[in-house]
XYZ file of C-alpha atoms in Angstrom:
774
model
C 35.439 33.906 -1.602
C 32.671 31.990 -3.382
C 29.499 31.149 -1.500
C 28.868 27.419 -0.951
C 25.497 26.353 -2.348
C 23.249 23.334 -1.962
C 20.948 23.992 -4.940
C 21.025 26.206 -7.977
C 18.328 27.592 -10.260
C 19.416 27.410 -13.844
C 19.118 30.757 -15.579
C 18.916 32.737 -12.343
C 21.633 34.686 -10.582
C 23.406 33.117 -7.615
C 21.642 35.422 -5.173
C 18.549 33.257 -5.798
C 20.351 29.971 -5.135
C 20.163 28.120 -1.819
C 23.200 28.365 0.513
C 24.365 25.020 1.842
C 24.143 26.122 5.473
C 20.489 27.067 4.988
C 19.599 23.739 3.376
C 21.380 21.644 6.032
C 19.725 23.576 8.846
C 16.267 23.368 7.256
C 16.505 19.631 6.554
C 17.886 18.971 10.046
C 15.063 20.894 11.664
C 12.338 19.239 9.582
C 13.787 15.728 10.008
C 13.989 16.298 13.760
C 10.320 17.227 13.797
C 9.399 14.066 11.920
C 11.448 11.730 14.126
C 10.422 13.362 17.399
C 7.146 11.450 17.053
C 9.070 8.235 17.728
C 11.701 9.612 20.121
C 14.590 9.911 17.662
C 14.528 13.625 16.906
C 18.166 14.291 17.854
C 19.390 11.437 15.666
C 17.381 12.728 12.708
C 18.677 16.279 13.223
C 22.234 14.978 13.061
C 21.438 13.180 9.811
C 19.919 16.303 8.292
C 22.888 18.443 9.226
C 25.376 15.944 7.796
C 23.579 14.609 4.722
C 24.925 17.089 2.152
C 28.266 18.187 3.623
C 29.983 16.629 0.612
C 28.716 19.612 -1.363
C 31.484 21.627 0.312
C 33.932 20.164 -2.199
C 35.306 22.438 -4.910
C 34.368 19.790 -7.482
C 30.706 19.876 -6.490
C 30.567 23.671 -6.433
C 32.057 23.727 -9.939
C 29.457 21.155 -11.048
C 26.549 23.175 -9.638
C 27.733 26.290 -11.470
C 28.085 24.730 -14.918
C 25.595 25.876 -17.572
C 22.426 23.868 -18.111
C 22.644 21.099 -20.718
C 26.405 21.526 -20.928
C 27.057 17.806 -20.686
C 30.204 16.763 -18.946
C 30.710 14.357 -16.044
C 28.012 13.462 -13.559
C 27.783 15.219 -10.251
C 30.433 14.282 -7.676
C 29.489 12.015 -4.789
C 28.225 14.238 -1.990
C 26.539 11.641 0.258
C 29.467 9.524 1.399
C 31.099 12.407 3.280
C 28.209 12.781 5.726
C 27.984 9.040 6.350
C 31.704 8.896 7.047
C 31.569 11.796 9.497
C 28.579 10.228 11.261
C 30.677 7.126 11.940
C 33.653 9.236 13.024
C 31.600 11.308 15.462
C 29.120 8.744 16.789
C 31.058 5.515 16.486
C 30.265 2.318 14.625
C 27.018 1.822 16.552
C 24.883 4.925 16.162
C 27.116 6.166 13.369
C 26.258 3.301 11.028
C 22.549 3.646 11.773
C 22.769 7.268 10.662
C 25.209 6.417 7.884
C 22.800 4.087 6.071
C 20.293 6.900 5.602
C 22.823 9.601 4.781
C 24.684 7.524 2.190
C 21.422 6.425 0.582
C 19.374 9.621 0.719
C 19.278 9.817 -3.094
C 19.965 6.287 -4.305
C 18.167 4.343 -1.559
C 19.124 2.103 1.335
C 21.962 -0.267 0.471
C 23.313 -3.492 1.922
C 25.655 -3.055 4.854
C 28.294 -5.317 3.349
C 28.661 -8.064 0.788
C 30.314 -9.003 -2.443
C 28.669 -6.366 -4.612
C 30.341 -2.965 -4.704
C 27.375 -0.802 -3.692
C 27.367 -1.366 0.064
C 27.715 0.938 3.029
C 31.101 -0.551 3.883
C 32.493 0.153 0.421
C 30.994 3.643 0.420
C 32.639 4.458 3.745
C 36.031 3.343 2.480
C 35.917 4.934 -0.993
C 37.901 8.025 -1.968
C 35.800 11.198 -2.164
C 36.409 14.811 -3.107
C 37.927 16.994 -0.369
C 35.078 18.503 1.637
C 37.194 20.415 4.160
C 35.439 23.236 5.961
C 32.146 21.413 6.404
C 32.040 22.182 10.145
C 31.185 25.818 9.420
C 27.859 24.771 7.849
C 26.438 22.523 10.586
C 25.574 24.742 13.536
C 23.892 22.763 16.290
C 25.300 19.350 15.395
C 24.886 17.196 18.548
C 27.971 15.564 20.033
C 28.216 11.839 20.703
C 27.147 12.012 24.331
C 24.089 14.140 23.537
C 22.972 11.846 20.755
C 23.429 8.703 22.818
C 21.473 10.156 25.735
C 18.616 11.174 23.431
C 18.398 7.924 21.433
C 15.129 5.993 21.850
C 15.030 2.958 24.126
C 13.505 0.263 21.928
C 11.512 -2.592 23.389
C 12.434 -5.917 21.814
C 10.157 -7.185 19.072
C 8.555 -10.429 20.259
C 8.360 -11.899 16.755
C 12.137 -11.499 16.487
C 14.354 -9.409 18.758
C 16.703 -8.565 15.863
C 13.966 -6.682 14.018
C 13.862 -3.419 15.974
C 17.255 -1.853 15.166
C 16.991 -2.107 11.360
C 13.404 -0.849 11.586
C 14.631 2.247 13.439
C 17.278 2.736 10.751
C 14.557 2.627 8.100
C 12.339 5.114 9.980
C 15.243 7.542 10.357
C 15.989 7.149 6.654
C 12.355 8.006 5.936
C 12.548 11.130 8.095
C 15.692 12.351 6.355
C 14.523 11.614 2.807
C 11.128 13.254 3.248
C 12.673 16.294 4.928
C 15.229 16.626 2.129
C 12.621 16.241 -0.615
C 10.227 18.712 1.012
C 12.890 21.346 1.621
C 14.149 20.978 -1.951
C 10.583 21.185 -3.228
C 9.994 24.331 -1.195
C 13.145 25.945 -2.559
C 12.175 25.290 -6.167
C 8.664 26.601 -5.411
C 10.211 29.868 -4.195
C 9.477 29.170 -0.557
C 5.857 28.128 -1.028
C 5.558 24.366 -0.818
C 2.435 23.186 -2.684
C 1.885 20.329 -0.240
C -1.462 20.427 1.541
C -0.396 18.146 4.418
C -2.081 18.071 7.775
C -3.161 15.892 10.683
C -6.518 14.969 12.133
C -8.497 17.888 13.538
C -11.502 18.025 15.904
C -13.648 19.044 12.934
C -12.995 15.687 11.257
C -14.347 13.806 14.255
C -17.374 16.097 14.458
C -18.037 15.555 10.756
C -18.015 11.784 11.244
C -20.181 11.917 14.387
C -22.734 14.046 12.542
C -22.808 11.620 9.614
C -23.221 8.556 11.840
C -25.956 10.210 13.910
C -27.820 11.152 10.753
C -27.637 7.636 9.325
C -28.118 5.604 12.503
C -31.310 3.552 12.115
C -33.125 0.847 14.066
C -35.493 -0.170 11.270
C -34.017 -3.644 10.786
C -32.112 -6.322 12.691
C -28.997 -5.542 10.649
C -29.078 -1.837 11.498
C -29.707 -2.557 15.176
C -26.656 -4.826 15.248
C -24.526 -2.242 13.408
C -25.445 0.374 16.010
C -24.621 -2.017 18.834
C -21.204 -2.845 17.350
C -20.466 0.843 16.760
C -21.249 1.793 20.363
C -19.237 -1.132 21.731
C -16.187 -0.240 19.624
C -16.317 3.470 20.454
C -16.550 2.664 24.167
C -13.082 1.099 23.904
C -11.466 4.204 22.416
C -10.042 5.034 25.853
C -7.820 1.932 25.814
C -4.122 2.658 25.448
C -2.703 2.669 21.888
C -1.514 -0.702 20.660
C -2.931 -3.721 18.859
C -6.668 -4.301 18.431
C -8.934 -6.679 16.545
C -12.331 -5.975 15.026
C -14.107 -9.177 14.021
C -17.344 -8.317 12.253
C -19.049 -10.500 9.628
C -19.431 -8.943 6.188
C -22.461 -6.675 6.193
C -21.971 -5.619 9.800
C -20.757 -2.127 8.895
C -17.079 -2.829 9.523
C -15.778 0.023 7.338
C -17.538 2.866 9.162
C -17.209 1.211 12.572
C -13.437 0.930 12.190
C -13.213 4.538 10.972
C -15.293 5.721 13.927
C -13.163 3.882 16.491
C -9.998 5.153 14.781
C -11.232 8.767 14.953
C -12.413 8.511 18.566
C -9.236 6.712 19.636
C -6.995 9.224 17.841
C -8.798 12.157 19.476
C -8.387 10.724 22.974
C -4.679 9.927 22.571
C -3.467 12.709 20.281
C -2.730 10.409 17.337
C -2.018 12.160 14.063
C -3.735 10.368 11.193
C -5.597 7.290 10.067
C -4.086 4.981 7.462
C -6.714 2.640 6.054
C -5.123 -0.371 4.352
C -7.209 -2.469 1.946
C -6.329 -5.785 0.259
C -4.626 -5.246 -3.073
C -7.428 -6.992 -4.967
C -10.068 -4.503 -3.895
C -11.192 -1.142 -5.176
C -9.645 1.366 -2.799
C -11.480 4.259 -4.435
C -14.753 2.781 -3.118
C -13.668 3.252 0.499
C -12.042 6.609 -0.218
C -15.278 7.820 -1.816
C -17.270 6.813 1.280
C -14.918 8.745 3.550
C -14.533 11.711 1.223
C -18.047 12.125 -0.219
C -20.514 10.315 2.059
C -18.948 11.158 5.414
C -17.878 14.546 4.078
C -14.180 14.455 4.949
C -13.439 15.808 1.464
C -9.806 16.918 1.016
C -8.802 15.314 4.316
C -8.788 11.974 2.462
C -5.773 10.928 0.393
C -6.299 8.005 -1.976
C -2.949 6.417 -2.813
C -2.652 3.813 -5.557
C 1.123 4.244 -6.063
C 0.910 3.909 -9.838
C 4.098 5.809 -10.617
C 7.414 4.685 -9.122
C 10.019 7.436 -9.252
C 12.948 5.244 -8.249
C 12.306 2.333 -10.600
C 15.113 3.477 -12.880
C 18.450 3.960 -11.133
C 19.545 7.636 -11.143
C 22.509 8.660 -13.280
C 24.633 8.643 -10.163
C 24.242 7.783 -6.535
C 23.929 11.460 -5.760
C 21.811 12.983 -8.496
C 19.614 15.590 -6.841
C 18.118 17.491 -9.691
C 20.847 19.838 -10.854
C 20.398 19.913 -14.614
C 18.130 16.870 -14.536
C 15.048 18.650 -15.925
C 11.418 17.903 -15.175
C 11.959 14.372 -13.894
C 14.018 15.419 -10.894
C 11.471 18.084 -9.975
C 8.420 15.898 -10.526
C 9.826 12.987 -8.502
C 9.547 15.288 -5.472
C 5.784 14.895 -5.937
C 5.945 11.254 -4.811
C 3.481 10.533 -2.039
C 4.481 10.980 1.610
C 1.121 10.288 3.312
C 1.020 13.674 5.004
C -2.788 13.758 5.184
C -5.372 13.234 7.951
C -6.850 10.088 6.361
C -4.895 7.909 3.928
C -6.517 5.058 1.991
C -4.030 2.716 0.350
C -3.427 -0.891 -0.606
C -1.849 -3.684 1.401
C 0.816 -4.101 -1.278
C 1.817 -0.440 -1.047
C 1.725 -0.461 2.763
C 3.771 -3.575 3.453
C 6.229 -3.262 0.567
C 6.960 0.303 1.707
C 7.782 -1.010 5.195
C 10.564 -3.115 3.657
C 11.506 -0.820 0.768
C 14.923 0.559 -0.094
C 13.801 3.157 -2.633
C 13.465 6.726 -1.451
C 10.039 7.352 -3.017
C 8.558 4.337 -1.248
C 10.266 4.790 2.128
C 9.796 8.562 2.573
C 6.243 8.112 3.886
C 7.052 5.693 6.713
C 7.761 8.220 9.476
C 4.146 9.387 9.142
C 2.985 6.029 10.509
C 4.312 6.878 13.963
C 1.593 8.014 16.385
C -1.108 7.087 13.853
C -4.032 4.665 13.706
C -3.537 1.938 11.095
C -6.593 -0.044 10.029
C -5.705 -3.317 8.269
C -8.870 -4.383 6.483
C -9.096 -8.164 5.995
C -5.753 -8.600 7.708
C -5.829 -12.364 7.223
C -5.338 -11.869 3.474
C -1.632 -11.106 4.017
C 0.272 -13.556 1.783
C 1.255 -16.661 3.713
C 4.872 -16.591 2.543
C 5.415 -13.135 4.133
C 3.245 -13.471 7.214
C 6.088 -13.417 9.793
C 7.842 -10.260 8.576
C 4.475 -8.513 8.207
C 3.544 -9.411 11.780
C 6.940 -8.222 13.000
C 6.379 -4.850 11.301
C 2.855 -4.565 12.728
C 4.115 -5.241 16.226
C 7.051 -2.859 15.832
C 4.767 0.026 14.879
C 2.578 -0.614 17.912
C 5.402 -1.398 20.342
C 7.951 1.318 19.571
C 6.253 3.965 17.392
C 3.096 4.811 19.304
C 0.786 3.505 16.598
C -2.482 1.687 17.103
C -3.083 -1.129 14.623
C -6.577 -2.552 14.118
C -6.763 -5.989 12.500
C -10.167 -5.982 10.802
C -11.539 -9.332 9.713
C -14.839 -10.753 8.542
C -13.773 -14.173 9.811
C -12.331 -15.103 13.191
C -8.828 -13.639 13.707
C -5.960 -16.044 13.109
C -2.889 -13.944 13.819
C -3.087 -13.778 17.609
C -1.154 -15.993 19.985
C -4.505 -16.923 21.512
C -5.769 -18.385 18.220
C -3.073 -21.058 18.112
C -3.119 -21.318 14.310
C 0.534 -20.332 13.864
C 3.358 -22.864 14.303
C 5.853 -22.447 17.124
C 9.515 -21.893 16.318
C 12.034 -24.217 17.893
C 13.493 -21.290 19.849
C 9.988 -20.700 21.315
C 9.748 -17.120 20.082
C 6.248 -15.689 19.719
C 3.893 -17.616 17.471
C 1.586 -14.657 16.849
C 0.582 -11.195 17.985
C -0.263 -10.676 21.649
C -3.756 -9.157 21.551
C -5.818 -9.909 24.685
C -9.538 -10.581 24.349
C -10.440 -7.230 25.920
C -8.897 -5.505 22.890
C -11.461 -7.091 20.555
C -13.664 -4.178 19.485
C -16.738 -6.192 18.486
C -19.159 -7.604 21.075
C -19.194 -11.437 20.997
C -18.034 -12.157 17.405
C -19.467 -15.691 17.509
C -22.936 -14.378 18.279
C -22.607 -11.687 15.612
C -21.766 -14.315 13.011
C -24.802 -16.370 13.927
C -27.151 -13.403 13.866
C -25.728 -11.877 10.672
C -25.668 -15.066 8.629
C -27.238 -14.287 5.273
C -26.041 -16.948 2.823
C -25.841 -20.675 2.280
C -22.635 -21.894 0.616
C -22.531 -24.842 -1.773
C -19.254 -26.369 -3.015
C -19.189 -27.870 -6.487
C -16.688 -30.728 -6.259
C -16.472 -31.318 -10.016
C -14.903 -28.583 -12.202
C -17.413 -26.224 -13.808
C -17.166 -25.039 -17.421
C -17.950 -21.480 -18.501
C -20.815 -22.867 -20.557
C -22.568 -24.040 -17.378
C -21.975 -20.721 -15.626
C -23.412 -18.860 -18.614
C -26.449 -21.144 -18.551
C -27.004 -20.303 -14.894
C -26.652 -16.589 -15.683
C -29.432 -17.009 -18.249
C -31.696 -18.379 -15.518
C -30.742 -15.767 -12.867
C -31.336 -12.164 -14.010
C -29.405 -10.759 -11.024
C -26.193 -12.691 -10.369
C -22.501 -12.089 -9.736
C -19.636 -14.383 -10.704
C -16.183 -13.629 -9.233
C -13.249 -15.213 -11.076
C -9.490 -15.276 -10.498
C -8.033 -13.615 -13.578
C -8.781 -10.742 -15.886
C -8.532 -13.108 -18.851
C -11.221 -15.374 -17.391
C -13.465 -12.382 -16.660
C -13.174 -11.137 -20.239
C -13.827 -14.595 -21.708
C -16.915 -15.221 -19.585
C -18.288 -11.743 -20.236
C -17.726 -12.171 -23.979
C -19.818 -15.362 -23.842
C -22.682 -13.617 -22.038
C -22.547 -10.724 -24.484
C -22.486 -13.022 -27.501
C -25.535 -14.828 -26.146
C -27.369 -11.517 -25.851
C -27.963 -11.840 -22.110
C -29.512 -8.635 -20.811
C -27.620 -6.642 -18.190
C -24.304 -8.386 -18.864
C -21.499 -6.354 -17.247
C -17.793 -6.666 -16.618
C -15.522 -5.287 -13.898
C -11.740 -5.757 -13.707
C -8.580 -3.714 -13.248
C -8.317 -3.527 -17.054
C -10.685 -0.596 -16.528
C -9.268 2.571 -15.003
C -10.547 3.534 -11.567
C -12.776 6.339 -12.832
C -14.377 3.930 -15.323
C -14.997 1.306 -12.627
C -16.702 3.884 -10.424
C -19.102 4.785 -13.203
C -19.909 1.130 -13.878
C -20.597 0.404 -10.198
C -22.911 3.413 -9.900
C -24.909 2.211 -12.903
C -25.104 -1.362 -11.612
C -26.359 -0.269 -8.181
C -29.086 1.793 -9.812
C -30.138 -1.106 -12.044
C -30.273 -3.479 -9.076
C -32.447 -1.058 -7.132
C -34.788 -0.806 -10.141
C -34.962 -4.619 -10.366
C -33.384 -4.620 -13.821
C -31.226 -7.527 -15.023
C -27.626 -7.301 -13.811
C -25.363 -10.193 -14.776
C -21.932 -9.167 -13.536
C -18.596 -10.898 -14.110
C -15.784 -9.496 -11.939
C -12.359 -10.265 -10.573
C -11.784 -10.235 -6.827
C -11.553 -6.440 -6.757
C -15.287 -6.307 -6.032
C -15.029 -8.248 -2.787
C -13.638 -5.944 -0.115
C -15.719 -2.941 0.853
C -17.871 -2.638 -2.289
C -21.468 -1.922 -1.311
C -23.423 -3.985 -3.827
C -25.745 -6.955 -3.332
C -26.988 -9.875 -5.456
C -29.328 -12.742 -4.572
C -26.840 -15.236 -6.023
C -23.012 -15.203 -6.183
C -20.615 -17.726 -7.747
C -16.977 -17.690 -6.643
C -14.078 -19.366 -8.451
C -11.650 -21.398 -6.297
C -10.193 -19.305 -3.460
C -9.437 -19.297 0.264
C -12.318 -19.313 2.714
C -11.785 -15.657 3.630
C -12.193 -14.744 -0.060
C -15.344 -16.846 -0.194
C -16.600 -14.938 2.845
C -15.870 -11.661 1.054
C -17.702 -12.807 -2.065
C -20.573 -13.862 0.174
C -20.637 -10.288 1.443
C -21.940 -9.254 -1.990
C -24.908 -11.648 -1.572
C -28.073 -10.733 0.332
C -25.902 -8.016 1.880
C -28.577 -6.320 3.975
C -30.875 -9.297 4.416
C -33.139 -8.091 1.626
C -34.226 -11.676 0.877
C -35.854 -12.106 4.295
C -35.122 -12.465 7.997
C -31.452 -12.900 8.930
C -30.567 -16.430 9.968
C -33.650 -17.746 8.147
C -33.642 -16.575 4.495
C -30.326 -17.133 2.734
C -28.774 -15.957 -0.491
C -27.024 -18.535 -2.643
C -23.210 -18.726 -2.863
C -21.550 -21.348 -5.062
C -17.825 -22.138 -4.808
C -16.418 -23.855 -7.891
C -13.236 -24.841 -9.681
C -13.050 -23.675 -13.290
C -12.756 -26.338 -15.957
C -11.575 -23.786 -18.533
C -9.101 -21.600 -16.623
C -6.329 -22.793 -14.312
C -6.320 -21.464 -10.758
C -3.408 -18.974 -10.406
C -0.545 -20.289 -8.274
C -0.964 -17.564 -5.656
C -4.687 -18.355 -5.316
C -4.051 -22.104 -5.168
C -1.946 -21.575 -2.025
C -5.116 -20.355 -0.278
C -7.553 -22.723 -1.976
C -5.689 -25.957 -1.191
C -6.330 -25.776 2.584
C -9.917 -24.679 1.886
C -10.420 -27.762 -0.278
C -9.137 -29.957 2.562
C -11.653 -28.446 4.977
C -14.526 -28.565 2.479
C -14.004 -32.296 1.971
C -14.929 -32.831 5.621
C -18.532 -32.042 4.706
C -19.194 -29.439 7.407
C -22.702 -27.989 7.431
C -21.538 -24.399 6.958
C -18.239 -23.878 5.069
C -18.078 -20.367 6.540
C -18.990 -21.408 10.075
C -16.578 -20.789 12.908
C -15.522 -24.435 13.113
C -14.704 -24.497 9.406
C -12.812 -21.203 9.568
C -10.759 -22.385 12.545
C -9.877 -25.605 10.733
C -8.999 -23.610 7.620
C -6.424 -21.452 9.383
C -4.862 -24.472 11.029
C -4.372 -25.906 7.543
C -3.236 -22.617 6.058
C -0.656 -21.739 8.705
C 0.206 -24.459 11.175
C 0.616 -27.424 8.865
C 2.903 -25.464 6.537
C 5.523 -25.014 9.256
C 7.347 -21.914 10.368
C 9.639 -21.595 7.331
C 6.704 -21.292 4.920
C 5.530 -18.136 6.716
C 8.743 -16.237 5.951
C 9.841 -17.176 2.460
C 10.964 -14.153 0.486
C 12.527 -14.817 -2.891
C 15.740 -13.257 -4.194
C 17.093 -14.216 -7.609
C 15.101 -17.425 -7.491
C 16.374 -18.434 -4.033
C 14.108 -18.526 -0.956
C 15.251 -16.413 2.000
C 13.789 -15.646 5.407
C 13.310 -11.867 5.589
C 13.421 -11.866 9.395
C 16.559 -13.998 9.454
C 18.274 -11.792 6.860
C 17.775 -8.821 9.159
C 18.795 -10.732 12.291
C 22.014 -12.027 10.750
C 22.733 -8.605 9.274
C 22.661 -7.193 12.778
C 26.107 -8.672 13.357
C 28.259 -5.636 12.736
C 25.189 -3.607 11.727
C 25.452 -4.831 8.146
C 21.739 -5.149 7.454
C 21.062 -6.126 3.813
C 18.404 -3.492 3.150
C 18.640 -3.655 -0.644
C 18.376 -7.458 -0.682
C 15.448 -7.429 1.749
C 13.582 -4.962 -0.460
C 14.077 -7.199 -3.485
C 13.098 -10.354 -1.593
C 9.958 -8.879 -0.035
C 7.373 -9.018 -2.826
C 3.707 -9.542 -2.047
C 2.914 -10.241 -5.693
C 5.196 -11.823 -8.251
C 4.189 -9.989 -11.414
C 5.700 -6.550 -11.977
C 2.888 -4.279 -13.138
C 3.398 -1.018 -15.020
C 0.762 1.686 -15.548
C -0.773 2.773 -18.833
C -2.583 6.122 -18.779
C -5.990 6.186 -20.460
C -7.574 9.410 -21.728
C -10.908 8.452 -20.231
C -12.404 11.943 -19.808
C -11.570 15.636 -20.064
C -9.647 15.663 -16.780
C -7.399 12.883 -18.069
C -6.916 14.748 -21.376
C -5.895 17.898 -19.518
C -3.433 15.974 -17.337
C -1.802 14.315 -20.350
C -1.594 17.701 -22.097
C 0.174 19.150 -19.055
C 2.690 16.320 -19.078
C 3.458 16.907 -22.726
C 3.732 20.690 -22.589
C 4.340 22.080 -19.082
C 8.043 22.756 -18.311
C 7.394 21.485 -14.784
C 4.012 19.736 -14.415
C 1.783 21.053 -11.624
C 1.984 19.539 -8.163
C -0.454 16.718 -7.525
C -0.520 15.543 -11.142
C 0.590 12.027 -10.211
C -2.214 11.846 -7.645
C -4.786 12.884 -10.271
C -3.515 10.401 -12.851
C -3.963 7.480 -10.447
C -7.643 7.542 -11.452
C -6.788 6.985 -15.115
C -4.227 4.179 -15.188
C -4.568 0.523 -16.068
C -1.845 -1.772 -14.648
C -0.447 -4.391 -17.027
C 2.561 -6.723 -16.807
C 5.815 -4.900 -17.557
C 6.503 -7.069 -20.607
C 3.058 -6.375 -22.037
C 3.497 -2.619 -21.742
C 6.963 -2.795 -23.303
C 5.538 -4.665 -26.300
C 2.697 -2.155 -26.666
C 5.234 0.680 -26.629
C 7.354 -1.075 -29.248
C 4.299 -1.497 -31.505
C 3.235 2.139 -31.082
C -0.034 1.380 -29.288
C 1.363 3.122 -26.190
C 3.662 6.145 -26.206
C 5.979 7.388 -23.478
C 5.485 11.069 -22.697
C 8.688 13.123 -22.985
C 11.021 10.180 -22.371
C 14.009 12.527 -22.331
C 12.586 14.015 -19.118
C 10.427 11.278 -17.595
C 11.886 8.058 -18.967
C 9.124 5.462 -19.241
C 7.188 6.560 -16.176
C 4.304 8.154 -18.077
C 3.034 5.902 -20.857
C -0.244 6.920 -22.501
C -2.524 4.782 -24.666
C -2.364 6.229 -28.184
C -4.378 3.508 -29.946
C -7.731 4.448 -28.433
C -9.440 1.546 -30.197
C -7.764 -0.695 -27.592
C -9.887 0.777 -24.780
C -13.433 -0.570 -24.815
C -16.328 1.071 -22.960
C -17.524 -2.351 -21.757
C -14.329 -4.181 -20.781
C -11.611 -1.552 -20.560
C -8.186 -2.143 -22.059
C -8.254 -4.768 -24.799
C -5.346 -7.190 -24.873
C -6.395 -9.191 -27.904
C -2.938 -9.845 -29.293
C -2.094 -13.518 -28.548
C 1.269 -12.583 -27.016
C -0.304 -10.087 -24.612
C -3.155 -12.428 -23.760
C -0.719 -15.174 -22.707
C 0.741 -12.827 -20.098
C -2.719 -11.932 -18.831
C -3.563 -15.482 -17.774
C -1.464 -15.023 -14.628
C -2.956 -11.689 -13.558
C -5.837 -11.436 -11.097
């Protein structure tokens, strides 16, 4: 009788293949371990044991034994069988929750029902190959009573009570997918998984304490205040896990203070990791470098840009799992799962993953349970997705043992106590319930007054680039932050053409490694009192330690203006705090239209600015701004996902889908988009490390583990249409498309990458697309 296998190794004898029983047991055990952190270990074990039972079919065993590259039909469906048995054993309630993840463990979460054919309901009713005998391969499968007794008791989400059940389904899906990927990865690595993994250790906290003690100073008012805030925050580490706020004006040391509280809090409550989430317009490598190099956390820090999306192209079948699929199927296992002590990522990656359907995006989510999540500049969450984001934040804190810190440089606006959010007619919560005692900073109003370092002027009439360039000529050290990469390039080109000394440029058209080098040079020049005339997009605003005596900011929301102001007189170098101010100028561009997404934040700022308040960044102005931004828009505007051009409420889609447990996971994932433009990466051979990585992609049968992580430092994101046109014209070439599709595209026309501005998009067609990118 033939052995039943889960995975084969082409070219090797069957004795080296993986028996199905072994794979099911290993995935069940690992998934149980993942989900135990949020009380659903038994449910996850059942999913792991059932997920591949369809491989018992004679058709699948014949498929797995066929020679490599032999062609023929695609692999038989092996996921539906497990989902069907889950419903048979555990009923329509728990069974469908498990069934979503089992049926989608290769192709992604699907809609529960609907008109389109790829739904859980259609999968459960479809004809599949005979998988008789599966019971012999699932030792330890819990019965219905055991699973029901062990299921977590979820507390209702106060943003919307229908949110919790689909969120649990997604977290179980994450546990299964990551367990399956890791076990498959381990098998193909001959039992030695290359993952480093790991949780916070006492040594990490000691490393941070040593760093902070070494750098604690009382030589200035700013440093005295930073020490006071740090001590006050750390004293609250004993508070129970949950929601916190940290309201510290820019320049108050918010980055290290939040890390310190997160470490101290995690140590006291046994939390596993810290996930540091930064606005998508910032340079995340700046914060990662501080944690990794300055603090000394080194390899404990994972920097995740999410440049390569392994599920963007639909697999050849719903159940493709790598048999005969070549390097792509093996390399996609290398997608990030956030199994690291400290993760630094973007807000786009964080929130879109929480609502994702794709396996590569969702596999990381279970690692958020029992973790500390720091949301830097939390008020920058897009207005149109504010409600679902708040629901997810509360769910993590309420039912998954996470602590979430809302870090802001302006007064918080997401709490019930702030009153900036409109009430729903059904009187459900109009914000997050975060009592005052869970504010980590001492007296935020007093801190703002004492840390004030700038005076803000608003130019009511539009300002032309010619006038900005003239001001640059008068100010040898000045920063101008604009809203698009096209505007940044145009203004920099003007300064360069005029021969202005120290003219510099910083945008995401430069790869991350390039930007780091530019910032290091600029800091040195500023310290040496050399001319530095910098034009940048908003990426410089959050967390970048650089300071100018004068900053101009193109039209934006008040919180963005506050961030730009944080690059002005940052440490009070112009004189005593509260007395000597740097100059910040807010202006509308006469030459470049304000992007639609930015205009949504600038319009309420303009309304407040017209009131003529003494300080546009004062607490009264900020409070008025959030009332305009949130309350006057109405509830519907705070939950307005877009699907095929139609506006949908994400929260309502999930609530209505709860009838019959038919949650529309695939539709929700498509509707939840924090940014409209689809961006695709282009790899730049910026240095020898990039050259070596590209060479490995071209020539290694299976590229080394961690290659995607390395390449994140060498990619430039461009609109999908722009990259497609560059590929068609030969300027960009896809690496081994037969194996990797279009996932790895490298710049072949090296003349298009400029040492001053990064990737050149001089073709008129490409440049038109760039006008909407910031």
